[in-house]
PDB file of C-alpha atoms in Angstrom:
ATOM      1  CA  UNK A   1     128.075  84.881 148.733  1.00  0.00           C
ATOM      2  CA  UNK A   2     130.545  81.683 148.293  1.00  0.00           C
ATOM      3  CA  UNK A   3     133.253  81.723 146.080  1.00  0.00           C
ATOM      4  CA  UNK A   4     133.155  80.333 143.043  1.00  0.00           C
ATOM      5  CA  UNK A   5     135.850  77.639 141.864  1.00  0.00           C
ATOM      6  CA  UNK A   6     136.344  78.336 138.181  1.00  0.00           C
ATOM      7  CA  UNK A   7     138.152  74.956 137.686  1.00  0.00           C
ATOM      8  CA  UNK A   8     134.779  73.112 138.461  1.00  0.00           C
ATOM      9  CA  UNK A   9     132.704  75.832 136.118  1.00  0.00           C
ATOM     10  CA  UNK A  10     132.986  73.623 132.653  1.00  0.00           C
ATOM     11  CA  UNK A  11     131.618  70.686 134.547  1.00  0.00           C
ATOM     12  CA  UNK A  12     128.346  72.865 135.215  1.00  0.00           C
ATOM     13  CA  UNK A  13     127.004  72.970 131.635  1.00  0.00           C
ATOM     14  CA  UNK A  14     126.088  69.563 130.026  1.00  0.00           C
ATOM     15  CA  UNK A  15     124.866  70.171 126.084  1.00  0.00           C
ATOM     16  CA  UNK A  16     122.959  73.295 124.846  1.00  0.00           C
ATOM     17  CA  UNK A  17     119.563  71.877 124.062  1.00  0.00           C
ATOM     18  CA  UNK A  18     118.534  72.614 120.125  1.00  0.00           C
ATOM     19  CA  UNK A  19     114.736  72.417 119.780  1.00  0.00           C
ATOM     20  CA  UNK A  20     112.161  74.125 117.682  1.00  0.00           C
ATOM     21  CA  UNK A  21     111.589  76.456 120.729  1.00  0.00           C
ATOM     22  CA  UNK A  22     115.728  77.129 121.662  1.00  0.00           C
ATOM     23  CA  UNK A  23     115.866  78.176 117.928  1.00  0.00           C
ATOM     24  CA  UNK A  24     113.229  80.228 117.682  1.00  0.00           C
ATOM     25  CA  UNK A  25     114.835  81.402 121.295  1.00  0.00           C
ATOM     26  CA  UNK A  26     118.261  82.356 120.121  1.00  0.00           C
ATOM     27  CA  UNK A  27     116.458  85.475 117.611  1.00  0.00           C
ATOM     28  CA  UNK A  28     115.942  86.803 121.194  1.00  0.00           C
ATOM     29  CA  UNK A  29     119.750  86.329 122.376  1.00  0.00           C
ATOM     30  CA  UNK A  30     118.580  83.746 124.526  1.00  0.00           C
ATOM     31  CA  UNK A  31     120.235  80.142 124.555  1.00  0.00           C
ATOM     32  CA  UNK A  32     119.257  77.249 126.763  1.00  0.00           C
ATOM     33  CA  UNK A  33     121.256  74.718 128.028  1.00  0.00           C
ATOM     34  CA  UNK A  34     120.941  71.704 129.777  1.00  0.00           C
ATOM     35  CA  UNK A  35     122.924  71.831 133.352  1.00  0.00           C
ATOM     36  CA  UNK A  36     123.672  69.836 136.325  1.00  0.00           C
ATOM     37  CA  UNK A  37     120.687  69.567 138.818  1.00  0.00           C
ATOM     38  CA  UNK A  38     122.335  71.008 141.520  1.00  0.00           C
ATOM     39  CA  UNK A  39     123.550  74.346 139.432  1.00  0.00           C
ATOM     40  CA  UNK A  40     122.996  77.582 140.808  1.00  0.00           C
ATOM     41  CA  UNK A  41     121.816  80.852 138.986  1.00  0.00           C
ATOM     42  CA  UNK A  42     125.187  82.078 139.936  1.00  0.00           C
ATOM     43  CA  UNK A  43     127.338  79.752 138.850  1.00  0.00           C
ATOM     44  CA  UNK A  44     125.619  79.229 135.890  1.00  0.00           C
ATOM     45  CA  UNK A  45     126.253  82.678 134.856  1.00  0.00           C
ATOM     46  CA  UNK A  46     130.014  82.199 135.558  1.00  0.00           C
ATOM     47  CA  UNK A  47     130.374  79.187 133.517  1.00  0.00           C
ATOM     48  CA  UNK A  48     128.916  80.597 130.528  1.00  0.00           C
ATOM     49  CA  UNK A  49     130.716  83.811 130.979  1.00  0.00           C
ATOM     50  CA  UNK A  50     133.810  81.548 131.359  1.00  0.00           C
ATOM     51  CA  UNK A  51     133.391  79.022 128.897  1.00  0.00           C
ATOM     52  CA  UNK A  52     131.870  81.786 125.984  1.00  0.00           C
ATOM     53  CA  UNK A  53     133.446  85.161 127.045  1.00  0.00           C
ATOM     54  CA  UNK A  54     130.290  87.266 126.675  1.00  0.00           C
ATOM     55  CA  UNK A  55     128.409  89.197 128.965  1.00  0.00           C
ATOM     56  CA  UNK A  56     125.502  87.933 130.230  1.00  0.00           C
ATOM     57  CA  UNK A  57     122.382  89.520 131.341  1.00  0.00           C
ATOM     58  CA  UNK A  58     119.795  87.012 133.141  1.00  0.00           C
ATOM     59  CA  UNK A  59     119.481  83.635 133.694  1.00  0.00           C
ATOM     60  CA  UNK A  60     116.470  81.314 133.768  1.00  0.00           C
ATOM     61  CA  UNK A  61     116.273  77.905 135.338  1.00  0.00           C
ATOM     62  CA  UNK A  62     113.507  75.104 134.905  1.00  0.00           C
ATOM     63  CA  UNK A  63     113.431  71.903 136.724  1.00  0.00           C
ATOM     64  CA  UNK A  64     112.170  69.326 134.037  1.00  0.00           C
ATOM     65  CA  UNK A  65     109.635  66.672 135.606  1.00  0.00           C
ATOM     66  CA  UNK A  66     110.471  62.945 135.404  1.00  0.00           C
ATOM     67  CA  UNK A  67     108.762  61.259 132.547  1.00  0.00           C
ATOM     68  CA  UNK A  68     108.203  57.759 132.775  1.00  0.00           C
ATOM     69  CA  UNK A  69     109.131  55.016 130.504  1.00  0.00           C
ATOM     70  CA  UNK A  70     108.656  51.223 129.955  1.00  0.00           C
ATOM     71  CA  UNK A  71     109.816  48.798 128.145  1.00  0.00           C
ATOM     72  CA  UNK A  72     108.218  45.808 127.861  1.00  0.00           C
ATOM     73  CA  UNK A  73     106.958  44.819 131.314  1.00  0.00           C
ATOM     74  CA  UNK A  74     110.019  47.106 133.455  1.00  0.00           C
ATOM     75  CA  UNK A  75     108.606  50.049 134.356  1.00  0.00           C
ATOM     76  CA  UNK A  76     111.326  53.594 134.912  1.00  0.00           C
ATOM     77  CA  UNK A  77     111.926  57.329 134.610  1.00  0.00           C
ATOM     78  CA  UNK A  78     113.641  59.085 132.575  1.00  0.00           C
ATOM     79  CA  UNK A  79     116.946  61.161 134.293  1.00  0.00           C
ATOM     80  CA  UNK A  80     115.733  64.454 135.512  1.00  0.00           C
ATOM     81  CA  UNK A  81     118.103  67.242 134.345  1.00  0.00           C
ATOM     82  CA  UNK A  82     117.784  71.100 134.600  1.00  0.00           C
ATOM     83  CA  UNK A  83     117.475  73.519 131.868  1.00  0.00           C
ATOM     84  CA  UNK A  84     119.028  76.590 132.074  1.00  0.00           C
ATOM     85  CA  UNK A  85     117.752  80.264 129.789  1.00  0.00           C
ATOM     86  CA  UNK A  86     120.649  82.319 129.414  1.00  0.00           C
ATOM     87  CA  UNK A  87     120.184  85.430 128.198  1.00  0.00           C
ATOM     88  CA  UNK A  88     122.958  87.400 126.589  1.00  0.00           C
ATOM     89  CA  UNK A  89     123.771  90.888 126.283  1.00  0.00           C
ATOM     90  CA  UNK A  90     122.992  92.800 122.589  1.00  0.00           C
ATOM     91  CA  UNK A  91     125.854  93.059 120.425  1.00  0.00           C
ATOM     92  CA  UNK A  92     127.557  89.757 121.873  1.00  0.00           C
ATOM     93  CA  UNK A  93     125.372  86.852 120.390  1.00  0.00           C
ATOM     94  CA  UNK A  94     128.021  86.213 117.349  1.00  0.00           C
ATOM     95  CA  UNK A  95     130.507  85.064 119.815  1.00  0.00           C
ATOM     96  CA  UNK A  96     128.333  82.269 121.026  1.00  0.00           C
ATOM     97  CA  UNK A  97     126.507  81.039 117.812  1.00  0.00           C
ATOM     98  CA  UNK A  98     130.193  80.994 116.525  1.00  0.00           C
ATOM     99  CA  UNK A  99     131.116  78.558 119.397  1.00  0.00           C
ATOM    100  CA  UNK A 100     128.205  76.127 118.664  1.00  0.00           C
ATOM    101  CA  UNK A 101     127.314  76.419 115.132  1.00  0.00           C
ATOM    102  CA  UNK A 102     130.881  76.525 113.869  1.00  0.00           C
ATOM    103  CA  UNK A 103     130.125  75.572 110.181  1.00  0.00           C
ATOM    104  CA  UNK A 104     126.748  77.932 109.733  1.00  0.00           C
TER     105      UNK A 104
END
């Protein structure tokens, strides 16, 4: 297995992604993000171990399909982008939801 630089790790994960479905999700200690394209299931893991500190248990990945777009006449996709399923270990969810919902 390659090494894994930890300076390039933050650069992995884009945004977490907050839909109806992530929400309902997160009761399940599961959180999805969107990452970069090219993202492993390895480094992923790292990155959110890194950027977090919790432990985490599996990870989930999902290629989203281009959707196209117009406007007016011009015809184009959507960017493609990756969405990762993280799930984390019992017991350590707090430390996350902290992280992105600092005010709740």
């Amino acid at each position: 297995m390659p090494k894994i630089d930890r300076r390039s790790l933050p650069d992995l994960v884009r945004r977490p992604i907050l839909t109806e479905k992530a929400t309902r999700l997160m009761e399940e200690n599961k959180f999805t993000f969107e990452v970069t394209p090219k993202a492993t299931k390895p480094q992923i893991k790292a990155a959110i171990e890194d950027l977090f500190e919790v432990k985490v248990v599996q990870v989930n990945t999902q290629q989203q399909p281009r959707k196209q777009r117009r406007v007016g006449r011009f015809v184009g996709f959507k960017p493609q982008y990756k969405k990762a399923i993280v799930t984390v270990a019992t017991g350590e969810e707090d430390k996350i939801r902290k992280v992105l919902f600092p005010d709740v």
